[in-house]
Short mmCIF file of C-alpha atoms in Angstrom, two decimals:
data_model
loop_
_atom_site.label_atom_id
_atom_site.label_comp_id
_atom_site.label_asym_id
_atom_site.label_seq_id
_atom_site.Cartn_x
_atom_site.Cartn_y
_atom_site.Cartn_z
CA MET A 1 129.48 101.78 105.66
CA PRO A 2 126.05 101.52 107.35
CA LEU A 3 123.24 99.48 105.83
CA PRO A 4 120.53 101.46 104.05
CA MET A 5 117.43 102.33 106.05
CA ALA A 6 114.45 100.20 105.06
CA VAL A 7 111.70 102.18 103.32
CA HIS A 8 109.07 99.56 104.09
CA THR A 9 108.96 97.43 107.18
CA GLN A 10 107.69 93.91 106.52
CA ASP A 11 106.56 91.41 109.09
CA ARG A 12 106.34 88.71 106.41
CA LEU A 13 107.00 88.11 102.74
CA LEU A 14 104.27 88.94 100.25
CA SER A 15 104.04 85.56 98.54
CA LEU A 16 101.25 83.55 96.91
CA ASN A 17 101.10 79.95 95.74
CA ILE A 18 98.61 79.11 92.98
CA HIS A 19 98.28 75.60 94.40
CA ARG A 20 96.89 77.05 97.64
CA GLU A 21 94.61 79.73 96.15
CA PRO A 22 91.41 79.10 94.20
CA GLY A 23 91.48 79.93 90.53
CA ILE A 24 88.86 82.37 89.33
CA ASP A 25 86.77 80.91 86.51
CA LEU A 26 86.00 83.51 83.83
CA GLY A 27 84.01 80.99 81.79
CA HIS A 28 80.82 83.05 81.57
CA LEU A 29 82.86 85.87 79.95
CA ILE A 30 85.59 83.93 78.16
CA PRO A 31 84.88 80.19 77.95
CA GLY A 32 87.84 78.06 78.98
CA MET A 33 89.69 80.78 80.94
CA LYS A 34 90.70 80.57 84.60
CA LEU A 35 92.90 83.13 86.40
CA TRP A 36 94.87 83.37 89.59
CA PRO A 37 95.36 87.07 90.37
CA LEU A 38 98.80 87.59 91.88
CA PHE A 39 99.36 91.36 91.80
CA LEU A 40 96.87 94.04 90.73
CA ASP A 41 97.99 97.68 90.76
CA PRO A 42 95.49 99.98 89.02
CA ASP A 43 97.47 103.15 89.88
CA ASN A 44 100.54 101.90 88.01
CA ALA A 45 98.64 100.02 85.29
CA THR A 46 100.24 96.68 86.15
CA TRP A 47 98.64 93.29 86.56
CA VAL A 48 100.30 89.96 87.17
CA LEU A 49 98.31 86.77 86.64
CA TYR A 50 98.71 83.05 86.35
CA ALA A 51 96.30 81.78 83.69
CA LYS A 52 94.90 78.47 82.54
CA TYR A 53 93.16 78.12 79.17
CA ALA A 54 91.27 75.10 77.86
CA PRO A 55 91.72 73.81 74.29
CA GLY A 56 89.68 75.92 71.88
CA THR A 57 90.02 79.13 73.92
CA SER A 58 90.37 82.31 71.89
CA LEU A 59 90.70 85.90 73.04
CA PRO A 60 89.57 88.80 70.88
CA ARG A 61 92.17 90.73 68.90
CA HIS A 62 93.76 93.31 71.16
CA PHE A 63 96.27 96.15 71.00
CA HIS A 64 98.76 96.65 73.84
CA THR A 65 99.64 100.16 75.01
CA GLY A 66 102.18 98.67 77.42
CA ALA A 67 104.51 95.69 77.49
CA VAL A 68 103.56 92.09 78.22
CA HIS A 69 105.81 89.31 79.49
CA PHE A 70 104.32 85.80 79.18
CA PHE A 71 106.03 82.61 80.31
CA THR A 72 104.29 79.41 79.17
CA THR A 73 104.47 76.62 81.75
CA ARG A 74 102.24 74.05 80.02
CA GLY A 75 100.70 73.36 76.62
CA THR A 76 100.94 74.98 73.19
CA TRP A 77 99.29 78.15 71.95
CA GLY A 78 99.81 80.91 69.44
CA TYR A 79 98.57 84.05 67.75
CA HIS A 80 96.50 83.87 64.57
CA GLU A 81 98.84 86.49 63.12
CA TYR A 82 101.97 84.36 63.71
CA PRO A 83 101.02 80.71 63.03
CA GLU A 84 104.68 79.69 62.62
CA ASP A 85 105.60 80.90 66.14
CA ALA A 86 103.87 78.44 68.48
CA GLN A 87 104.52 79.01 72.17
CA THR A 88 105.23 75.83 74.13
CA ALA A 89 106.05 74.99 77.75
CA GLY A 90 109.23 76.84 78.64
CA SER A 91 108.68 79.67 76.13
CA TYR A 92 109.13 83.26 77.25
CA LEU A 93 107.34 85.80 75.07
CA TYR A 94 107.90 89.56 75.18
CA GLU A 95 105.21 91.68 73.56
CA PRO A 96 106.36 95.29 73.14
CA PRO A 97 103.94 98.20 73.50
CA GLY A 98 102.09 98.88 70.26
CA THR A 99 101.59 95.25 69.23
CA MET A 100 98.26 93.72 68.19
CA HIS A 101 97.34 90.06 68.03
CA THR A 102 94.72 87.35 68.61
CA PHE A 103 95.46 84.64 71.22
CA HIS A 104 94.26 81.17 70.23
CA ILE A 105 94.50 77.55 71.33
CA PRO A 106 93.35 74.98 68.75
CA GLU A 107 90.28 72.88 69.60
CA ASP A 108 92.35 69.70 69.16
CA ALA A 109 95.15 70.80 71.52
CA ALA A 110 96.41 67.89 73.61
CA GLN A 111 96.24 69.76 76.92
CA ASP A 112 95.34 72.98 78.67
CA VAL A 113 97.69 75.94 78.35
CA GLU A 114 99.07 77.53 81.49
CA GLY A 115 101.31 80.51 81.94
CA PHE A 116 102.47 83.45 83.99
CA MET A 117 102.03 87.00 82.69
CA VAL A 118 103.02 90.52 83.63
CA VAL A 119 100.98 93.16 81.80
CA THR A 120 101.36 96.94 81.87
CA GLY A 121 99.19 99.60 80.30
CA VAL A 122 95.87 99.01 78.59
CA ASN A 123 94.66 96.34 76.19
CA VAL A 124 92.33 97.81 73.58
CA VAL A 125 89.99 95.04 72.39
CA PHE A 126 88.47 94.72 68.89
CA ASP A 127 86.05 92.35 67.18
CA ASP A 128 86.95 90.36 64.05
CA ALA A 129 85.88 93.26 61.82
CA GLY A 130 88.19 95.68 63.65
CA ASN A 131 85.47 97.47 65.61
CA TYR A 132 86.31 98.68 69.11
CA LEU A 133 84.81 96.51 71.88
CA SER A 134 86.41 97.50 75.18
CA THR A 135 89.55 98.24 77.13
CA ASP A 136 91.17 96.04 79.76
CA HIS A 137 93.55 97.35 82.40
CA ALA A 138 94.55 96.51 85.96
CA GLY A 139 91.46 98.22 87.40
CA SER A 140 88.97 96.58 85.04
CA MET A 141 90.69 93.21 85.48
CA GLU A 142 90.35 93.58 89.24
CA GLN A 143 86.62 94.28 88.89
CA ILE A 144 86.12 91.32 86.52
CA ILE A 145 88.06 89.00 88.84
CA LEU A 146 86.09 90.15 91.91
CA GLU A 147 82.75 89.71 90.10
CA CYS A 148 83.69 86.24 88.86
CA ALA A 149 84.99 85.26 92.31
CA ARG A 150 81.67 86.28 93.91
CA ARG A 151 79.82 84.16 91.32
CA GLN A 152 81.94 81.21 92.51
CA GLY A 153 81.22 81.93 96.18
CA ILE A 154 84.69 83.35 96.85
CA ALA A 155 84.13 86.47 98.97
CA MET A 156 87.59 87.93 98.32
CA PRO A 157 90.40 86.23 96.41
CA ARG A 158 93.85 86.69 97.86
CA TYR A 159 96.28 88.77 95.81
CA ILE A 160 98.83 91.49 96.35
CA ARG A 161 97.58 95.04 95.87
CA PRO A 162 99.54 98.18 96.70
CA SER A 163 97.94 100.28 99.41
CA GLY A 164 95.55 102.35 97.37
CA PRO A 165 95.08 105.42 95.23
CA ALA A 166 97.33 108.45 95.32
CA ALA A 167 96.46 111.07 97.94
CA TYR A 168 97.89 114.12 99.64
CA THR A 169 100.20 113.56 102.59
CA VAL A 170 98.63 114.16 105.98
#
């Protein structure tokens, strides 16, 4: 039986190493948060990030329209809504679409939290009173990351991005 014909020809692997790429500091938007963009695909509503959060970091309550996979590589964190379910290094967390929660790291945490996440869909963000604040998705995350990178003097961070928006064939 013949081998299948390759759909995409690659001259090299698409691979990134967070130890060789600068982290993007989002501190002016979310104090204590640093991201390494790995894969940003606005057309398919998918973003893959490595994140580092300082003790005391909190994210606003948010609702997920898509799934999230989060693997914690360092530290301890949790959701205000689930205080008994602390996530520690080595924890894999699956968040199904339709969930809502508030990410938090205690001020007295012994170390930073780090982890790898795959997010699909849109995060709808609310304030503490339940009022709508914003939406986050692969496209808005890309814009935030690019703006923060420019503030740090990084002209263009390196990440994997599929070739562009949908278009008619030529």
